[in-house]
């Protein structure tokens, strides 16, 4: 692989002046370098333990362009395997999900236990003379981490722990997996993961989702007439739930040196419940009670709410108390993103609450959702726009709020800017630059142990 | 013309079939002509409009093939309120995913009457929907619909239930801003 | 068989509809079988054969969407003389764009009778035309036709007008050497 | 209702046409629903199931265009025994080319009755078959079928002969594990 | 970008011996180099002022692979802009044509005036703190030139003037935009531009159209039976209008050092009218009168009639008195051409004349035209034929008329050969070679001011 | 072209340890190098003389990615030409087969005699001034060899003779073209060549077909229920004809230094006939008689039966007495194979025997065959599996039988292993490595005359 020189990339991503070359979104060599430098080394979101509750359960997932299996083995331990036979590469499992004792390859029949070991090789004695070292030919396995029920994995044995990788962003991410009453590991995945192809470079959604507040009022200008929010027409048809009136600070947050960022509100616990499900009293009751339990649980503490992104390609929403969806923007060629959208609910919620949330998710999100169908349009067409001979001479403008960042741990961790700014996008690209240049994790924070890089 | 009883039944079925084909073709025409408000009039107030996602499953384990409308996420799972909302959204002229509006062609085929229960007829059909927009963006949506059409003495036929089977696993379109 | 007046009307419409479907299917068959001369016999002497180009326009400004047959350039805008010329051209065996001749499949669907005026019936239909030639060159042409079919007591139905709506902006084929 | 002789004939043809459409649509439905054993019941014991390859030939030399079922290699050229074998093969759940089973949609169109001879009807139709499997593998098969359908007093209609014209030269699919 | 060395290219394009490597039609790197070296520097045809008669009118066009807008601003001035938002690249205008006061981006709502200035930025104060230098972030604008109503543009500030670029070819091109009576700037565009994709390298049509007389009798062998010409069956069904019998010289013309070329006839003004529209007397009358007015206008002068090509990708026909269509062969990937075809009529002609011409254009030209559908077939299949491993060892033969060129200003400007020859094709490739090698316009004629290169 | 260094390729193809990098199946540069180094130099299978029985007959074939014509000229001599006009490349013949006096190009009408000479150039005098050296511009012609009726060709004038190229493998290949009674040149092609595209790198089928005995029982596990063999249900529904019980040795055979390999049985002639066509007595009779004639013909000799592959991409089956089909796996892009399948029968067999074989071929083979449809599935998906960033770190395992090869000319020529082994696959890759590295045939066996390379 031809590696792009560090200075070439630094010229392209000029965070000091807030400009980024269009080239990074369309260059095939840069894309190949991303697969090696980023997706083969970073911690990636895989799924949720509620997808594989029983021993032998498995479900397909992806890491970068590649298919992996999330498996709960015969003894109950979780694994993430590359879904490829070591003999000639055929996928050892071609179902989207299921339960099995063995993964048997349809080509020549090598079979692998649910813990990845190669256990069956046809004609092992008669043709391999008993000499094949089966223990060396198991399924390639990734390192995994279980973060409050969510599963993450990395291929790099040298990567820091997931905790280090997340750093202080843990405080922003953890609420995503809390139940409606604020207890940890309180959610489950609703069955059915939205999957679709979008003709856009993966970085358009990955560097901007929940760090691009400015697009909402234009991109989503048409959706309010449909009044898809839980409150229906009550709030001018807003696509989001009714906002609380409790005093809160709106912040654009970025973690320098880590690449994570998002848009969050910080407030003292104790807000009264905000009426949301006006027309569905039983749902309203559930959320009111959950809210009160949560306020009690966090009494005297700061509450962080909002959505963000974990570098490189996992993003999530958490606006209001109720929404907990994730998107993962898998690279699928320089011009294509394979989009996956996961939706969570409190696992203890009554079925009608789960149903109400499920319907709201479907109205809002994914390629069919009334809100997000318009995001696809803009991300799609931003990609060919980055390709033109002349267009590439005009870098993109990432200057919103540049120079207005500050740090104030008494408010919240990380670098902050007031709402709105593009510092989150700059920060994700700052991290991108590090990953693209570093030879290995020894050269990169947090593994290197050096001073945190500045970030933008 | 000597029509025997069997043929009489056939003729009766045929007339019903023709009525329903006319209805489905008119629906396709209204959608392609972007007469969304008129189209909404063909939709019953209590419609269940549903399009599951499709999974790759082991032979015979068909019950897991489609996502459930009772507990799972699907592509569409909604009623008339949302459909009407979608129509209003397009009509703003600001719904960028449909602005400029796509060129859409609903080809409806294999119309089969599966069952008649009082005023309700269960109808299966197949569709090929072609969407072309801007310079050259093109999608094919191919699959089946199982409808319940309800005859209303006053206002004619209405779609009371629509179960759409899109023959795709990963959706092969960046978004869906059309009706099926 | 107790057929009431409404059903009688329905039956009459149905019979006409069937006749027209038969006509359109036979036309498709002649074209796909390369019986172009027989096909020309189905075309009225005064036919207006028209396929506009399609523009991307602002919501609601539909009058600019299709190129006009009165003042603008279209894909097709011609009469029987030119159609017959096209047939003669293919029949030379030297029309390289069609030599060797393409494998063409005209799928006609959604046949709707819009209007009956004396001997003339206004008919809408949808088409998917598949063209495959040489090793692997493949095109899909998808869209609608609005025809006026004229019944001639002596010679049967004829196409008196054909307005073809191809659902593309930039033409997604290097050329068009087939009939719609 | 004043139906004249000509219309009577038309009606008779129409009823037959409708019966046949119902038959062909039901067949498509059984295949798409993977009810292969039920589908086999629609196939006559002595069926000739045939799909030639297509050649690029000089204008007019059509006799060489399709491979012959008497002396040449074709895509399909078989009887019920092989069709039943194919069904058994899929039903093992181990036929990897169809495991997990494809999502298939048979769109049947342009149903034409060409000829009636006693209990046998010669029927032409067009098909667009969409196959989608695993994540995103997608094929379109487009072409024509010329069937002989035979009416059996006891067991209903059967396919007695099927001549499939796939409009491709080099096959544009890695394999064919579906029925036409 | 890897640049092809000059000597490699010169080896491929051996104009001395009249052979050109197939490689130039299929090599991806050469194609990328063309986009930079040719399409980002040459004068390109954009459209015609009759497309945007009113202030605020705009219409889409292309320069190379990229979408541009031809706009008449609020004050009536014409502009050509790259159709891309400076923020994240989205097209600021997605309609094919229209009239507007502003171009507002559907992504985050930046809006641009019809003169290209960035005039609206949402949250300019609240999020950009009033600091964004709007004047630096307008739409990229090309230099334009209005040549008798036709609009041309270049991205290169260093390019010579359009007049210099055209050189003596002006005499061959100018008649294209004359009315039927020979007055300058006498035409208008018929509404509706044919646009289609052809799977062929852009150079096949661009280097040969109107400089490849030899293809006609073979490629278009089948069209005469259809008798599509204005005279119908009268002239053996010729697809062209009836040729004048007035003494005239048929010439293949090429402009050394400029790359333009064509096939022209030169004659003394004064020919009698040639019967053309035998079956349509009212059209005939119009053309007869126009012809006479033209002969009067040019009495005693030489008349040039014919078709040619302006380097790199604009071509036109002008055979007979009546036809004035243009084609532009936009590159759209190394194997694809986006073909645009514009049709002109005298703007003062009566409607029935415009209609007759319009119908003739549709019968003749474009992908549906009975004549040109066959050109598409040949250009299409010449492209894969250029790709084969063995095929690439066999260069193409461009030897027709090689060594028979002469210069005689008393006949006509430029290098001449008798009809027929491939000198026009050689000449277009000679210019292609210069563009591909020159570092900038300072290295290239006419800017360099050195002696005119030889050309072929 | 960037050439892969020899050591890089040797690292990828580690035959000593029996591992091969996935990269070789998916790398675009390697693929381009294959077209130059292998397909432009090796002997390739073209077709059979029975396809062009009469003077003037022609049929399309392929060499690598390129279309060629197999032609019997006016005097009866066979030729293989590149199907491309020397002027601008258009295919001079666009029919799949036929009979002609001339190939006339549809672009500008150059015409070529059936012996490849350029004989007609329109306007040769008027436009070329009689100067075009026609004798230099004929159709590019390949060297051919007629091997018992089968036609082979190479582009390389420096290549060894076909006999040398085949070496001792001649003994394994020759039976393929024998009649059912064992006489040489006894077969004819059944009309109709199966052609289809498979999304797989050409090397998957080409390096393994008939040298991958292990896939059968898994890949083809489902086909026995269909009982497609000639014996019907009689033999458990086996897809193959009933195996003879006569004593025979099953061998995996590879020709070191040549790249050919296969799976064969060796036995003394004299076996009694094995009942095969239980339900078709007239077919049975024919084959019994043919068998007896054959046993008589070869009395006292060794009989070799089986299937294999001739490097690089021709493979064939010959199991049992009856099957004689060929497949050619043409490269058609790094991820696509254009598959051609030819079926042979004894040219003197009665029509009903030809028909029975023809039907059996159709049940068994090609993309619609009940057996081979499953091969397509596995070859298809092995290709994307070779592409992943992580997957490419895990080479494929080619160790079956490694180290168990032996040489014993008293049994059969070549290196042998007992049934089953992957030595044939290793051997094809050993040859692949030589072709990819050698500058010319002077560097390669057999031309180099040095010691035979070891092979694997
Ligand atoms: S590829 Fe899996 S066993 Fe061979
Ligand atoms: S892309 Fe145009 S405003 Fe952001
Ligand atoms: S390309 Fe064959 S004659 Fe010109
Ligand atoms: Fe959004
Ligand atoms: Fe031409
Ligand atoms: Fe096999």
mmCIF file of C-alpha atoms and ligand atoms in Angstrom, chain A residues 85 87-88 105 107-110, ligand 1:
data_model
loop_
_atom_site.group_PDB
_atom_site.id
_atom_site.type_symbol
_atom_site.label_atom_id
_atom_site.label_comp_id
_atom_site.label_asym_id
_atom_site.label_seq_id
_atom_site.Cartn_x
_atom_site.Cartn_y
_atom_site.Cartn_z
ATOM 1 C CA UNK A 85 -13.106 -20.027 6.701
ATOM 2 C CA UNK A 87 -9.226 -22.907 4.252
ATOM 3 C CA UNK A 88 -10.503 -20.924 1.242
ATOM 4 C CA UNK A 105 -18.237 -24.318 6.003
ATOM 5 C CA UNK A 107 -17.240 -25.463 0.675
ATOM 6 C CA UNK A 108 -15.149 -28.334 2.077
ATOM 7 C CA UNK A 109 -16.780 -28.784 5.424
ATOM 8 C CA UNK A 110 -14.248 -27.503 7.924
HETATM 9 S S1 LIG G 1 -13.355 -23.033 2.292
HETATM 10 FE FE1 LIG G 1 -14.135 -23.697 4.162
HETATM 11 S S2 LIG G 1 -13.677 -25.754 4.147
HETATM 12 FE FE2 LIG G 1 -12.740 -25.084 2.314
#
